[in-house]
Tab-separated table of C-alpha atoms and ligand atoms in Angstrom:
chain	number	residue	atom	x	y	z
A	1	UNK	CA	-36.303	60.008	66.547
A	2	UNK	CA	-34.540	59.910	63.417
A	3	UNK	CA	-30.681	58.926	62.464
A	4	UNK	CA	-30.055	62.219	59.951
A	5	UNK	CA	-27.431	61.787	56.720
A	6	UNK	CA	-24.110	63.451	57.774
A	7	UNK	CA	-22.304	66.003	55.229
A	8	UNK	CA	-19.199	65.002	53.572
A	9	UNK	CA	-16.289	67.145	52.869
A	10	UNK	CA	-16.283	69.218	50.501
A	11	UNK	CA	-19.719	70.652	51.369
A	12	UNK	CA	-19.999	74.373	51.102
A	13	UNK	CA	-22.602	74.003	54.190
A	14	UNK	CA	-19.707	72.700	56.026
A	15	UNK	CA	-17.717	76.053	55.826
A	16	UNK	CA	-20.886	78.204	57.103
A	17	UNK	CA	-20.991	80.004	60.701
A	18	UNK	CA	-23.695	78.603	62.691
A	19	UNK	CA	-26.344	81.357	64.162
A	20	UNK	CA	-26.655	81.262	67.867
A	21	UNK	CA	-29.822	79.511	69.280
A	22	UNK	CA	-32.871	82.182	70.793
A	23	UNK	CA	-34.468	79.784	73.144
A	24	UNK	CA	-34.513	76.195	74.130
A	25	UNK	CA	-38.069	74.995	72.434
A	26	UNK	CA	-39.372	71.408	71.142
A	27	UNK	CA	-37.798	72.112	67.800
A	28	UNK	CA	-34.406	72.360	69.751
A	29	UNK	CA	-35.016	69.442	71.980
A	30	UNK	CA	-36.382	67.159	68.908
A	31	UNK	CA	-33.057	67.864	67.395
A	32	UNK	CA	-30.715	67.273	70.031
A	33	UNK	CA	-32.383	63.374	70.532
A	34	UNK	CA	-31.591	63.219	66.246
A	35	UNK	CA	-28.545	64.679	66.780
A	36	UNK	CA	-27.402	61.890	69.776
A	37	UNK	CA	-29.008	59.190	68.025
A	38	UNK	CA	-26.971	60.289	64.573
A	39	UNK	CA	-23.754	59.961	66.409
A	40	UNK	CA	-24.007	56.930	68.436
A	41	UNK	CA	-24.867	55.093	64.975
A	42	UNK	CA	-21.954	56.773	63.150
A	43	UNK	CA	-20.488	55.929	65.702
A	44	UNK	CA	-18.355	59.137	67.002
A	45	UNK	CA	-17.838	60.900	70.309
A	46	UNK	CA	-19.311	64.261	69.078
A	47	UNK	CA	-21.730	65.750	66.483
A	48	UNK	CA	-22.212	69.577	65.376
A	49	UNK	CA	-25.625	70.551	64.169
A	50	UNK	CA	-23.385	72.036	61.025
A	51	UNK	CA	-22.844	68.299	60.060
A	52	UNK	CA	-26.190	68.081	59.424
A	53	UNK	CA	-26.608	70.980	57.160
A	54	UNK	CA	-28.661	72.912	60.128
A	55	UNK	CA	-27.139	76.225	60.820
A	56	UNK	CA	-27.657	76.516	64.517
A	57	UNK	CA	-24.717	77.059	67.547
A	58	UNK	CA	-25.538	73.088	69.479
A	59	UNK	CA	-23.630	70.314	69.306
A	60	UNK	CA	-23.907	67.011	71.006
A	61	UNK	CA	-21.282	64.981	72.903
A	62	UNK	CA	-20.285	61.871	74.696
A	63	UNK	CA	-16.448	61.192	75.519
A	64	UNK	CA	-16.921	58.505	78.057
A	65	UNK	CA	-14.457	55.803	77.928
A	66	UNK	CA	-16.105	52.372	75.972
A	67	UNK	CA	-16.377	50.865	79.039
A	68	UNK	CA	-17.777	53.341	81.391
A	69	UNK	CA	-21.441	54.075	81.414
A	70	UNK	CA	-22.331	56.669	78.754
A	71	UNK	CA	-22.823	60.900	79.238
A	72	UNK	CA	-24.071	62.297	76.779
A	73	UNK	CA	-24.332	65.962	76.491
A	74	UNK	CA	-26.122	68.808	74.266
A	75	UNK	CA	-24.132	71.881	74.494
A	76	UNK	CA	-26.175	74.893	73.143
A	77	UNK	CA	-24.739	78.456	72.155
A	78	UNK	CA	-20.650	77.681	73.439
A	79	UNK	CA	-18.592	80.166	74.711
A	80	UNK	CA	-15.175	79.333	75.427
A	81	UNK	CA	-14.305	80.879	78.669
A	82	UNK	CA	-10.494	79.848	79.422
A	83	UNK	CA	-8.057	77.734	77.272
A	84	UNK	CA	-5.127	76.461	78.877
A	85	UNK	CA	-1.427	77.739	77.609
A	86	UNK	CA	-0.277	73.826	77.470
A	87	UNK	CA	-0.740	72.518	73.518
A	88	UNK	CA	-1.379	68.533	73.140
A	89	UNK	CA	-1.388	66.943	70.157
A	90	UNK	CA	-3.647	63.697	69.426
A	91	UNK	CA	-4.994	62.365	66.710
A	92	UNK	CA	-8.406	63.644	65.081
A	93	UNK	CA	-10.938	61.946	63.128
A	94	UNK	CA	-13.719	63.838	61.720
A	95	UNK	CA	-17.779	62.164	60.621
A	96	UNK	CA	-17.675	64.686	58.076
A	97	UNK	CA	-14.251	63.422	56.739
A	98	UNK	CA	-14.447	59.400	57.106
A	99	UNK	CA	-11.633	57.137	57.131
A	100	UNK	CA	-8.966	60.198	57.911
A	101	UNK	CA	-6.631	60.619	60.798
A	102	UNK	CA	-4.179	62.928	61.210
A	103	UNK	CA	-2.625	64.591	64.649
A	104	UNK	CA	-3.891	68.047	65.428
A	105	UNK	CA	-2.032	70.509	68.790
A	106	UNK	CA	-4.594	72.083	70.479
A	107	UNK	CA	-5.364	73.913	74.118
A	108	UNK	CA	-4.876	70.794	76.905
A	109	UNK	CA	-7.925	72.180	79.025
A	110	UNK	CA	-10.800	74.365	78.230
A	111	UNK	CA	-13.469	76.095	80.473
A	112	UNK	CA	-16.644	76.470	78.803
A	113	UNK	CA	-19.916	78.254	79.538
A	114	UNK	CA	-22.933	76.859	77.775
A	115	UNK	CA	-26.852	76.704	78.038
A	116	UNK	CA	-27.920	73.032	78.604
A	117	UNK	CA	-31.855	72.028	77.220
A	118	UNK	CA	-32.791	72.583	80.763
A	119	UNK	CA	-32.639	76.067	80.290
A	120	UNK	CA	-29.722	76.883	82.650
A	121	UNK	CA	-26.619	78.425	81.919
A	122	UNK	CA	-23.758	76.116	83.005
A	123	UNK	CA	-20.211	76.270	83.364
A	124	UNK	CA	-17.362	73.771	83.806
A	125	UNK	CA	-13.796	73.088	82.925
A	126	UNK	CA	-12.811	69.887	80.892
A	127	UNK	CA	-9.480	68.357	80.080
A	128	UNK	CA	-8.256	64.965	77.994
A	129	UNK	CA	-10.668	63.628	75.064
A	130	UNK	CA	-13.517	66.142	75.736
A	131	UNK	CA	-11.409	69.347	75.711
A	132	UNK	CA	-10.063	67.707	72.282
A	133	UNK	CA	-13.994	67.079	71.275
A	134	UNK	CA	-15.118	70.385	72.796
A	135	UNK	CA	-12.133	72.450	70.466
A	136	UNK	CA	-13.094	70.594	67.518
A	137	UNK	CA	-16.867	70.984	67.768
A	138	UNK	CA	-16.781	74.329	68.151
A	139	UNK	CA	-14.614	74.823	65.069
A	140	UNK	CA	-17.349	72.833	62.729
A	141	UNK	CA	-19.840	75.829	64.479
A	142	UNK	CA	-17.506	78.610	63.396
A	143	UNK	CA	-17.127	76.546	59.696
A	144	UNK	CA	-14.049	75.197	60.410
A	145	UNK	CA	-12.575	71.063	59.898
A	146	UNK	CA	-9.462	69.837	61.503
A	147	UNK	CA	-7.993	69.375	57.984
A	148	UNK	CA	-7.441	73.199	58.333
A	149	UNK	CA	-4.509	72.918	60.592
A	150	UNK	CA	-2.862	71.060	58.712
A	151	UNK	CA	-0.191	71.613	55.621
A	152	UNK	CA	-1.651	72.573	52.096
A	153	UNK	CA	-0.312	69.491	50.367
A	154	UNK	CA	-2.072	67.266	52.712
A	155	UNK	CA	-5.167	69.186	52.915
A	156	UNK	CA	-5.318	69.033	49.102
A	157	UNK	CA	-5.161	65.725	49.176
A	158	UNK	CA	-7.716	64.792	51.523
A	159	UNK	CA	-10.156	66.392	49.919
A	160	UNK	CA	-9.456	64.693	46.788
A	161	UNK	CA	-10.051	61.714	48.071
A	162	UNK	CA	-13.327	62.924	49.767
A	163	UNK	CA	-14.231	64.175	46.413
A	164	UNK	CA	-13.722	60.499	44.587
A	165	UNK	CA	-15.423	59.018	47.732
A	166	UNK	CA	-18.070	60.955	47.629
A	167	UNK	CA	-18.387	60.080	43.658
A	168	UNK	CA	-18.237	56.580	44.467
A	169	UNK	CA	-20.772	56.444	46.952
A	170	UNK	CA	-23.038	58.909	44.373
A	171	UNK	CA	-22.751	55.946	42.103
A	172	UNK	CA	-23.518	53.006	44.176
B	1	GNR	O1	-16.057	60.789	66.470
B	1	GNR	C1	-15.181	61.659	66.482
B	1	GNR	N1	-13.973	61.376	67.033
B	1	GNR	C2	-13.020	62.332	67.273
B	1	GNR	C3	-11.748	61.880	67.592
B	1	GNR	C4	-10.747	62.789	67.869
B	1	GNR	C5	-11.021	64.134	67.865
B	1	GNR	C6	-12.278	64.600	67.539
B	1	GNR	C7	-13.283	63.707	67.257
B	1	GNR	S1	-14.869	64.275	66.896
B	1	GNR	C8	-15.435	62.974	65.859
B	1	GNR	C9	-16.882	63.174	65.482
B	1	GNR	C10	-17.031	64.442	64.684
B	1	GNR	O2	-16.736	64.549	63.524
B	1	GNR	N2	-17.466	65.488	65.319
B	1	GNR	O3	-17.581	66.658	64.696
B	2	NI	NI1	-16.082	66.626	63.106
C-alpha cells in the first residue's frame, strides 16, 4: 500500500481522457487499495485514477457522513445510465485544486452502471453528496475540473493561484 502524490492544476495530465479498463487483474486491485488509501489521507470523499497521472476509467469513493461507518467504493469503467432533469447546486472542492471552493449546478440524481473489482457489473441509482461526487469524478475521467463550469475571469484566476502555489511548494 502506498499514499501516491496527487496532480495539481495546471497539469496537462489532468486534461487527458482516461482509457477504459480490459479486465479486473492484481495491477487493478493494487491500485484501487493506493487509490483509497491516497484519499482518506488527503483527506477527500473521492479520487480519479487521472489525479494520479494514471490514464485508466476507475475512480474510488466514499461519501458517508463523518459519523457513520465508512463505504468505500472502486467504481471501474462508469457509464452514466440516467441523470435526473432537477439541477442542484453545492459547493465543490477539488484534491487537484486545494484550498478552492466554488458552487457548481449539476444533475440531483444519477443512475450509474459500473464493474466493481469483483468482477460483476452493477447498477444503482444515487442522489445527495455521491451523485455530486459521482458527476465530478467522472468529469476528471473525461479530462475535465469543476473550474470549467465556471466564468472565464474566475477560472483565470484560479489557476493563477495554482500556478504560484505550485511554485511555492517547488521551492520549499
Ligand atoms: O474531496 C472532495 N470533496 C468534494 C466536495 C464536493 C464535490 C466534490 C468533491 S470531490 C473531492 C475530491 C476530489 O478532488 N475528487 O476528484
Ligand atoms: Ni477532483
Amino acid at each position: 500500500m502506498a499514499i501516491r502524490p496527487i496532480l495539481i492544476l495546471p497539469d496537462p495530465r489532468l486534461r487527458k481522457v482516461a482509457e477504459p479498463v480490459a479486465e479486473i487483474d492484481d495491477t487493478i486491485r493494487a491500485l484501487s487499495v493506493d487509490m483509497l488509501e491516497t484519499m482518506y489521507d488527503a483527506p477527500g470523499i473521492g479520487l480519479a485514477a487521472t489525479q494520479l497521472g494514471i490514464m485508466k476509467r476507475i475512480f474510488v469513493m466514499d461519501c458517508a457522513p463523518p459519523d457513520d461507518p465508512p463505504q468505500p467504493m472502486t467504481i471501474v469503467n462508469p457509464e452514466i445510465l440516467w441523470t435526473s432533469e432537477e439541477p442542484e447546486t453545492s459547493e465543490e472542492g477539488c484534491l487537484s485544486i486545494p484550498d478552492v471552493y466554488e458552487e457548481v449546478t449539476r444533475h440531483e440524481r444519477v443512475r450509474m452502471r459500473w464493474l466493481g473489482l469483483d468482477g460483476e457489473t452493477h447498477e444503482q441509482e444515487f442522489g445527495d453528496r455521491w451523485a455530486v461526487c459521482i458527476q465530478h469524478e467522472l468529469d476528471h475521467l473525461d479530462g475535465k475540473l469543476f473550474i470549467d463550469y465556471l466564468g472565464p475571469v474566475k477560472r483565470r484566476m484560479i489557476v493563477s493561484k495554482m500556478k504560484k502555489l505550485k511554485k511555492e511548494r517547488g521551492r520549499a
